[in-house]
mmCIF file of C-alpha atoms in Angstrom:
data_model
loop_
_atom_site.group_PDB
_atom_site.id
_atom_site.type_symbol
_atom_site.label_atom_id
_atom_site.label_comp_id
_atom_site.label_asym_id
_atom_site.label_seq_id
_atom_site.Cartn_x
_atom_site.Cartn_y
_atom_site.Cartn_z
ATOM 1 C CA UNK A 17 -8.532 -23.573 1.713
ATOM 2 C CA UNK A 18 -10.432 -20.715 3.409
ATOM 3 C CA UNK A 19 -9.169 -17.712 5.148
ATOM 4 C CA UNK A 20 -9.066 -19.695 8.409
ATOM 5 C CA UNK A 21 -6.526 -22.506 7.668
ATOM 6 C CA UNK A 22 -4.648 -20.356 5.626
ATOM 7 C CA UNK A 23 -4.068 -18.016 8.658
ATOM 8 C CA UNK A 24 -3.592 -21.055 10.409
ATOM 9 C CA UNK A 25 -0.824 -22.797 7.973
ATOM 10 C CA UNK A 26 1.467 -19.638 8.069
ATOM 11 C CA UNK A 27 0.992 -19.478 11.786
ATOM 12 C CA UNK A 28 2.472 -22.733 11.735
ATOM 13 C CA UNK A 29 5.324 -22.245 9.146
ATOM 14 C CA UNK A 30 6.871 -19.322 10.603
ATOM 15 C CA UNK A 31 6.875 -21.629 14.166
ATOM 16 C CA UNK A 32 7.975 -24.392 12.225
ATOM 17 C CA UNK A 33 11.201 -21.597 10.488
ATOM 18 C CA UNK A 34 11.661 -20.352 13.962
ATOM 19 C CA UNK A 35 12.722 -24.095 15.395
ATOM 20 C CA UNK A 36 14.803 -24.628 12.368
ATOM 21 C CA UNK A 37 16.676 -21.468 12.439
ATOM 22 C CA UNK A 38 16.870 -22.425 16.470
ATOM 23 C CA UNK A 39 18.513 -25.756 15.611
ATOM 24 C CA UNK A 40 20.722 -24.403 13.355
ATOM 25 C CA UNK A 41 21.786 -21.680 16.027
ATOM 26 C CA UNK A 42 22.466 -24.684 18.276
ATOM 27 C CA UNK A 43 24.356 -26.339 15.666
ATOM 28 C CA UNK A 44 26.161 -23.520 14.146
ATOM 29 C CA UNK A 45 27.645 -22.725 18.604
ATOM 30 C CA UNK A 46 28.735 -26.842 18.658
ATOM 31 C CA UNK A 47 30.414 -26.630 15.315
ATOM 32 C CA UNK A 48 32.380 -23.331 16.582
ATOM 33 C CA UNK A 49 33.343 -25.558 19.846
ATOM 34 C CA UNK A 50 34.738 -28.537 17.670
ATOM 35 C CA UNK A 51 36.471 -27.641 14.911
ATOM 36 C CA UNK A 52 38.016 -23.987 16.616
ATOM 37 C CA UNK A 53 35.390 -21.811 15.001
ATOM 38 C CA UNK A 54 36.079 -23.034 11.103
ATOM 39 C CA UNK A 55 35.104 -20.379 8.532
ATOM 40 C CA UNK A 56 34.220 -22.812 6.285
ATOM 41 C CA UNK A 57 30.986 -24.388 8.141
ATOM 42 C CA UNK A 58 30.273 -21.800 9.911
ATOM 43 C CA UNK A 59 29.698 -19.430 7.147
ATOM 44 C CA UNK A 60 27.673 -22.736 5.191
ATOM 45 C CA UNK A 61 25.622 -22.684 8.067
ATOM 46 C CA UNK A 62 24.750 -18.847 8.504
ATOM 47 C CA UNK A 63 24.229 -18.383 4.500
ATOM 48 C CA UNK A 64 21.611 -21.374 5.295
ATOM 49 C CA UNK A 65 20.027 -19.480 8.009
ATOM 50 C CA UNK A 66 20.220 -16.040 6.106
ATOM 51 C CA UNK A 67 18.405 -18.079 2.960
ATOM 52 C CA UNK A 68 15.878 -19.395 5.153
ATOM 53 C CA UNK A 69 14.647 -15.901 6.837
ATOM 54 C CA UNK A 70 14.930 -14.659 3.083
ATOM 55 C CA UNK A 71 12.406 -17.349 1.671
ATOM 56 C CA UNK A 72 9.866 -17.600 4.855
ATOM 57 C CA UNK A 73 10.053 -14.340 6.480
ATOM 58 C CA UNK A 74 11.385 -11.835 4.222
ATOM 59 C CA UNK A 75 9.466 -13.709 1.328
ATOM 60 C CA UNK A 76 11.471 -12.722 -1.340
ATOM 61 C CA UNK A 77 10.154 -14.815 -4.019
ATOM 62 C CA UNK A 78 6.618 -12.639 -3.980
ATOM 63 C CA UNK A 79 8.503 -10.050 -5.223
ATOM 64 C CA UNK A 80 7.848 -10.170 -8.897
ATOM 65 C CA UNK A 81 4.666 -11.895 -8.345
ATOM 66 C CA UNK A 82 1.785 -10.742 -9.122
ATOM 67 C CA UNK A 83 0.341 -10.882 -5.356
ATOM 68 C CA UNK A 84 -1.779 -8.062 -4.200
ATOM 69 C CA UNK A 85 -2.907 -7.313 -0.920
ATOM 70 C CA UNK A 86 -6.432 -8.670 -1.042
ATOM 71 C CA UNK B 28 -17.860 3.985 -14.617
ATOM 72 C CA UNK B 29 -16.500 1.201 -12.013
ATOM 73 C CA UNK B 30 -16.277 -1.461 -14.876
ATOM 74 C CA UNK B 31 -14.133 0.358 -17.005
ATOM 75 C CA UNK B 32 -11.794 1.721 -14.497
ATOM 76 C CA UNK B 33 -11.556 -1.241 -11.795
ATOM 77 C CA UNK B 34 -9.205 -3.353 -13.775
ATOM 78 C CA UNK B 35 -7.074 -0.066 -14.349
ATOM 79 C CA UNK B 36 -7.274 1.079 -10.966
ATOM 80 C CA UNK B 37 -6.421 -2.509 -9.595
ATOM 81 C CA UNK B 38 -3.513 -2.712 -11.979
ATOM 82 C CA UNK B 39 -2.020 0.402 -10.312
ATOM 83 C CA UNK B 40 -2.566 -0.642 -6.933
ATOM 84 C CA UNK B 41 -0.318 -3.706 -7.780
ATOM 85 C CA UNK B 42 1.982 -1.655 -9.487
ATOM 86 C CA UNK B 43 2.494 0.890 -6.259
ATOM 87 C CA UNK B 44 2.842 -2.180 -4.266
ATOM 88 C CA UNK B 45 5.464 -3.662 -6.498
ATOM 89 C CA UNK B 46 6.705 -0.170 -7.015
ATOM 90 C CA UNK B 47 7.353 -0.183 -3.101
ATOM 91 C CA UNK B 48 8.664 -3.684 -2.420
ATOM 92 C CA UNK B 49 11.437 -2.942 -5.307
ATOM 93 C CA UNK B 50 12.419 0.573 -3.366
ATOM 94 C CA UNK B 51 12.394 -1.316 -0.144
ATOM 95 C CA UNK B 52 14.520 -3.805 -1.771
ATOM 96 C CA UNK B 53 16.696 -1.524 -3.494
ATOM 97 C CA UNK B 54 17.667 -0.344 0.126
ATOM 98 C CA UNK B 55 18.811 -3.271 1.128
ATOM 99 C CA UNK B 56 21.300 -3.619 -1.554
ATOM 100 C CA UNK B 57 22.675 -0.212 -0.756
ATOM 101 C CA UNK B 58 22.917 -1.457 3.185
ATOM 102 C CA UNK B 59 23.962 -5.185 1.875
ATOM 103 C CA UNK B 60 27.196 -2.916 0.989
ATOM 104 C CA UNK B 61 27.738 -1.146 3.904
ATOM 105 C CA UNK B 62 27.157 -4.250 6.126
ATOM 106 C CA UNK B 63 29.138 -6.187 3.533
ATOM 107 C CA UNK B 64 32.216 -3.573 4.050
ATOM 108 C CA UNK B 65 32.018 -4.091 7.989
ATOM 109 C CA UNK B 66 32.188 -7.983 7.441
ATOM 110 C CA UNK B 67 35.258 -7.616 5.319
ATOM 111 C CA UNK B 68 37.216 -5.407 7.549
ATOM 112 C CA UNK B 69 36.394 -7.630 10.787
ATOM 113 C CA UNK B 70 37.953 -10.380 7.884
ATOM 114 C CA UNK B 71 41.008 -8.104 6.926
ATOM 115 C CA UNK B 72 42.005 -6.769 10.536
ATOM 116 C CA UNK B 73 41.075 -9.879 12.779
ATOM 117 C CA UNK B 74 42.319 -12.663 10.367
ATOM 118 C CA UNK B 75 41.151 -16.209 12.287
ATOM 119 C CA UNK B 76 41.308 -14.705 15.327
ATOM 120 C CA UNK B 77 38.505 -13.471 17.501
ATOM 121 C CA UNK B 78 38.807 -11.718 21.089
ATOM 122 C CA UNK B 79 37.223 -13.234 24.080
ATOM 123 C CA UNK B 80 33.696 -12.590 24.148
ATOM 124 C CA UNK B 81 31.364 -13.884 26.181
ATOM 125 C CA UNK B 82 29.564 -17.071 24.193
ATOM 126 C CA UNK B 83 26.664 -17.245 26.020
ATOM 127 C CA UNK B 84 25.387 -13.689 26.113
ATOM 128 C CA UNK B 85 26.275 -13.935 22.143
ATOM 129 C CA UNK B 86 24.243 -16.853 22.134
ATOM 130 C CA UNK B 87 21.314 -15.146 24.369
ATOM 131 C CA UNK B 88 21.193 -12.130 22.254
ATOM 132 C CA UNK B 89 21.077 -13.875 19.110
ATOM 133 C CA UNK B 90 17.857 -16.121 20.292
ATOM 134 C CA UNK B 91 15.987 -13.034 21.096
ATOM 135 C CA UNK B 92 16.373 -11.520 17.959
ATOM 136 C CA UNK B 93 15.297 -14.997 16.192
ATOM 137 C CA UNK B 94 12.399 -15.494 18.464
ATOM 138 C CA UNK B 95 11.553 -11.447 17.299
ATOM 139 C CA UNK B 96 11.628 -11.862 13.592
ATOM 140 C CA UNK B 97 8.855 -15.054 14.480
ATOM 141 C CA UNK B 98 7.175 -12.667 16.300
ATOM 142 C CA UNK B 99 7.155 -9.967 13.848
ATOM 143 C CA UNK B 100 6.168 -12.737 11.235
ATOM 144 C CA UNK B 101 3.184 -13.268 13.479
ATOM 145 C CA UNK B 102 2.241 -10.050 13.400
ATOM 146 C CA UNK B 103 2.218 -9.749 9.595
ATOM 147 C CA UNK B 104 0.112 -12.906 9.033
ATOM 148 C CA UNK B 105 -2.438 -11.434 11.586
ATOM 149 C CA UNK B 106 -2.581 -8.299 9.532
ATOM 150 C CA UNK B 107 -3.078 -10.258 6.415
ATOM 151 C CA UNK B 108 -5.940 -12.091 7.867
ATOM 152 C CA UNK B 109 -7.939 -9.032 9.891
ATOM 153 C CA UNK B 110 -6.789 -10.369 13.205
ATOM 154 C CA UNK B 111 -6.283 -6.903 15.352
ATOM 155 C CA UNK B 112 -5.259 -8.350 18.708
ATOM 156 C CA UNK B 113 -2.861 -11.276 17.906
ATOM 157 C CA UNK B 114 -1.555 -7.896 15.107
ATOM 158 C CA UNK B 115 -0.627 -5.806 18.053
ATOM 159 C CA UNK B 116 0.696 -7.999 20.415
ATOM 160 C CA UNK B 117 2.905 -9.274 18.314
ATOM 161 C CA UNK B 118 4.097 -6.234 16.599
ATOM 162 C CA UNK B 119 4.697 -5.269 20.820
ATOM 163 C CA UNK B 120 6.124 -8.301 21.654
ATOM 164 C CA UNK B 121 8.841 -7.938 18.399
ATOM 165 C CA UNK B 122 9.308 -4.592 19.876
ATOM 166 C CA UNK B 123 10.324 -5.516 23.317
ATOM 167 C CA UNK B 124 12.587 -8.052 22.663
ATOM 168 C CA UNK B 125 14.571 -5.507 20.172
ATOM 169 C CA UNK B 126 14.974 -3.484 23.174
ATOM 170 C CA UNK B 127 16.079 -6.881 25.486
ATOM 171 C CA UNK B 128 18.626 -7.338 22.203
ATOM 172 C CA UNK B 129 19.460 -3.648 22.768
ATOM 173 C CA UNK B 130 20.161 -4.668 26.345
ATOM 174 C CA UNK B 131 22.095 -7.634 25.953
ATOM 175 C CA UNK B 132 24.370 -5.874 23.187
ATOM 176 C CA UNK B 133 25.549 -2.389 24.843
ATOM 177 C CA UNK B 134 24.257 -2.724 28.566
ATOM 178 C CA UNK B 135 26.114 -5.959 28.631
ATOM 179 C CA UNK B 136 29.062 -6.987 26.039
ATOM 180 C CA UNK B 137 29.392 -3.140 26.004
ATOM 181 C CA UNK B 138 30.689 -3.406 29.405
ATOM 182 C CA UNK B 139 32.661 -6.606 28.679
ATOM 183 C CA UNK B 140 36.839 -6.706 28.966
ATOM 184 C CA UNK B 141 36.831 -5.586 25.450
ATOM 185 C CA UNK B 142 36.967 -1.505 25.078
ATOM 186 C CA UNK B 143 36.886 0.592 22.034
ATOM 187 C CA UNK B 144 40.657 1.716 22.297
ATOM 188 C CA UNK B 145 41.705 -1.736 22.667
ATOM 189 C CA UNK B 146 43.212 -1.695 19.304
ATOM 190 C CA UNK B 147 41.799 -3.257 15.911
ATOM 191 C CA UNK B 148 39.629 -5.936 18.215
ATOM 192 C CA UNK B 149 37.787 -3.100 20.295
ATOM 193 C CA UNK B 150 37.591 -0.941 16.796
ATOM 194 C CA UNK B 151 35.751 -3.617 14.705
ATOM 195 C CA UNK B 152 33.564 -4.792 17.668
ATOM 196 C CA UNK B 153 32.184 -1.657 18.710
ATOM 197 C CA UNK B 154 31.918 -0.137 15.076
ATOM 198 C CA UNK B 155 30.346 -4.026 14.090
ATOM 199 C CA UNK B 156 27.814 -3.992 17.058
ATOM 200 C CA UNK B 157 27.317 -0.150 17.093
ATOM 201 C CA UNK B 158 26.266 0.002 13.672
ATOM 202 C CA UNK B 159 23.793 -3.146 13.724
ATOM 203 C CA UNK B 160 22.347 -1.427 17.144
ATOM 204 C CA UNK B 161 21.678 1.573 15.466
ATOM 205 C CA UNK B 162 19.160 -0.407 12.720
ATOM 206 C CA UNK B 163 17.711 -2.279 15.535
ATOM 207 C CA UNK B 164 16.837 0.966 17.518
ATOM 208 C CA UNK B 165 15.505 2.511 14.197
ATOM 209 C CA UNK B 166 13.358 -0.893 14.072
ATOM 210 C CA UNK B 167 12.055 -0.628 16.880
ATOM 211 C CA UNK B 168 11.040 3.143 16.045
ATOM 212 C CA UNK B 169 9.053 1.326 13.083
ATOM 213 C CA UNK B 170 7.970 -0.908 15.110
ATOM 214 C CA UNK B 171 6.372 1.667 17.331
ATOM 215 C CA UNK B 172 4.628 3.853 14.736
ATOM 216 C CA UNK B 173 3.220 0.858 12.916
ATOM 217 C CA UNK B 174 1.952 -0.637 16.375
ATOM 218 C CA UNK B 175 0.138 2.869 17.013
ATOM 219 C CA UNK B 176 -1.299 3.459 13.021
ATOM 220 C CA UNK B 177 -2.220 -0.537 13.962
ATOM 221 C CA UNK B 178 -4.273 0.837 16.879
ATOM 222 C CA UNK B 179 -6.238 3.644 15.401
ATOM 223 C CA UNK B 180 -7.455 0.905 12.868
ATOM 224 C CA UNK B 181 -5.485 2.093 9.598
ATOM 225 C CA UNK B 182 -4.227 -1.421 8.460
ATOM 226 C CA UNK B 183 -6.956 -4.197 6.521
ATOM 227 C CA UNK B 184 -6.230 -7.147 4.638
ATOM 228 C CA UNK B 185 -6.581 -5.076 1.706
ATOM 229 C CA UNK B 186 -4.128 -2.207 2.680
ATOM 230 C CA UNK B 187 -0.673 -3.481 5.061
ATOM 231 C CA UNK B 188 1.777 -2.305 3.229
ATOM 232 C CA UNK B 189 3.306 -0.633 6.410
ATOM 233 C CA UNK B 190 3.332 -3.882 8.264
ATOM 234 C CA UNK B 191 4.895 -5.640 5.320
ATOM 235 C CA UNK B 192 7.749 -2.802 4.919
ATOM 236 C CA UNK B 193 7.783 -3.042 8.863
ATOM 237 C CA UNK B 194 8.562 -6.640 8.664
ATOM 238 C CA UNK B 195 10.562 -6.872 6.076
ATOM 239 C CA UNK B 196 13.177 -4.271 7.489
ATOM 240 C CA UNK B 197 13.075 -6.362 10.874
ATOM 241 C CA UNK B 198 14.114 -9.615 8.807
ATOM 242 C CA UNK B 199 16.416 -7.747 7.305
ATOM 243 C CA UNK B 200 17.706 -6.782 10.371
ATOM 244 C CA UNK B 201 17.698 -10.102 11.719
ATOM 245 C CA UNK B 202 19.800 -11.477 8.498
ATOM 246 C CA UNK B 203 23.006 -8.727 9.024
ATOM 247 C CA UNK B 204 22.944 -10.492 13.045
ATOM 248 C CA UNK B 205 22.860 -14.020 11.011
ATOM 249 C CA UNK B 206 26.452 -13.303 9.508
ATOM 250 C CA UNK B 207 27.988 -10.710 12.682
ATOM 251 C CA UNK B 208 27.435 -13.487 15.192
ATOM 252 C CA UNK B 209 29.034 -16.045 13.832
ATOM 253 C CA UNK B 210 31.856 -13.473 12.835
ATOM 254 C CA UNK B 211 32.254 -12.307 15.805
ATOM 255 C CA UNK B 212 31.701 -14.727 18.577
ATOM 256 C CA UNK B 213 32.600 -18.042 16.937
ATOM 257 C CA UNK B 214 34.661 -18.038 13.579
ATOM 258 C CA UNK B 215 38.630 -18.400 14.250
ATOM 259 C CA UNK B 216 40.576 -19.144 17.476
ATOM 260 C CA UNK B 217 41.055 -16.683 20.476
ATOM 261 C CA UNK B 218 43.464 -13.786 20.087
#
């Protein structure tokens, strides 16, 4: 893969994070509406959304790896 | 000279860079605490109860900040890859809409029914929100000095470690407003 797609593929995985962190922002305000705001999904739902920014955005897995900046 | 000392010089660069990721990281944990502390006591004094905020500013407020952190992603990858002018409009972009969050947060549920003196509600709101502000407006402060290094040319592909620090703290940012909303617009029934 040359420097080209790759710029292109994480282009389109932090677009693809952003609409699934969206949905789950939709879905985390309709659970809150139908079962009176339950603790218990809604907190299932935001460690989901905290997990996800941690993995695509935050990229915490790199962080013992032996990536430089190259 | 070069072919003795390249692998040794190369191994320290990764080792700064690893060195600085763990501090950066190391941070967190210390603010993980702090934030941590604020989620208990919203936990301990509000129970499952919540006041009446308004939903759909909570709701507004918390899309801008999402559609920031894929802005500030943006801008990393465009670092990464040499691309200047997708870099710095995104980096500005992530830097207005922290200031629209800003906005939305003390111009606007600031002035909501809810004051500070109104007991244990207006205590943990305000101390909740106040505190989060106050690592969004440093953010943004980031945000500006890495956008103007960014201009004079200072960040490569090779060296970004400032956009990646940059970033990083933005996410992070971005992850304490992943457990407050929820906390406190949605979870429990009105006071």
């Amino acid at each position: 893969m040359n420097s080209k797609e790759k710029k292109s593929t994480a282009y389109l995985r932090g677009l693809v994070t952003l609409i699934v962190l969206a949905a789950l922002t939709a879905g985390e305000f309709w659970v809150s509406s139908v079962t009176n705001g339950s603790l218990v999904f809604l907190s299932i739902i935001a460690l989901i959304k905290a997990a996800i920014i941690l993995q695509y955005f935050m990229h915490i897995s790199h962080l013992w790896s032996e990536e430089t900046h190259s | 000279m070069t072919s003795a000392t390249a692998p040794v010089a190369t191994h320290s660069v990764h080792n700064r860079l690893l060195f600085n990721r763990l501090g950066l990281w190391l941070f967190f944990v210390s603010e993980v605490f702090m934030f941590g502390g604020l989620l208990v006591m919203r936990f301990h004094l509000w129970g499952n109860t919540r006041p009446d905020l308004d939903q759909q500013l909570g709701l507004i407020v918390t899309s801008i900040l999402l559609v920031s952190s894929f802005f500030m992603n943006r801008a990393e990858v465009a670092a990464k890859h040499d691309d200047r002018n997708n870099f710095l409009v995104s980096l500005a972009l992530t830097g207005i809409l922290g200031l629209l969050f800003l906005v939305g947060v003390i111009g606007f549920e600031w002035r909501g029914h809810v004051r500070p003196m109104d007991g244990y509600y207006g205590s943990v709101l305000y101390t909740m929100t106040g505190l989060h502000a106050l690592h969004v407006l440093s953010g943004i402060l980031f945000i500006l000095v890495i956008w103007i290094n960014g201009r004079k040319g200072r960040y490569s592909s090779q060296n970004y470690w400032g956009v990646e620090a940059c970033a990083i703290y933005w996410h992070f940012v971005d992850v304490v407003w992943v457990f407050f909303y929820p906390a406190l617009y949605l979870i429990g029934t009105l006071k």
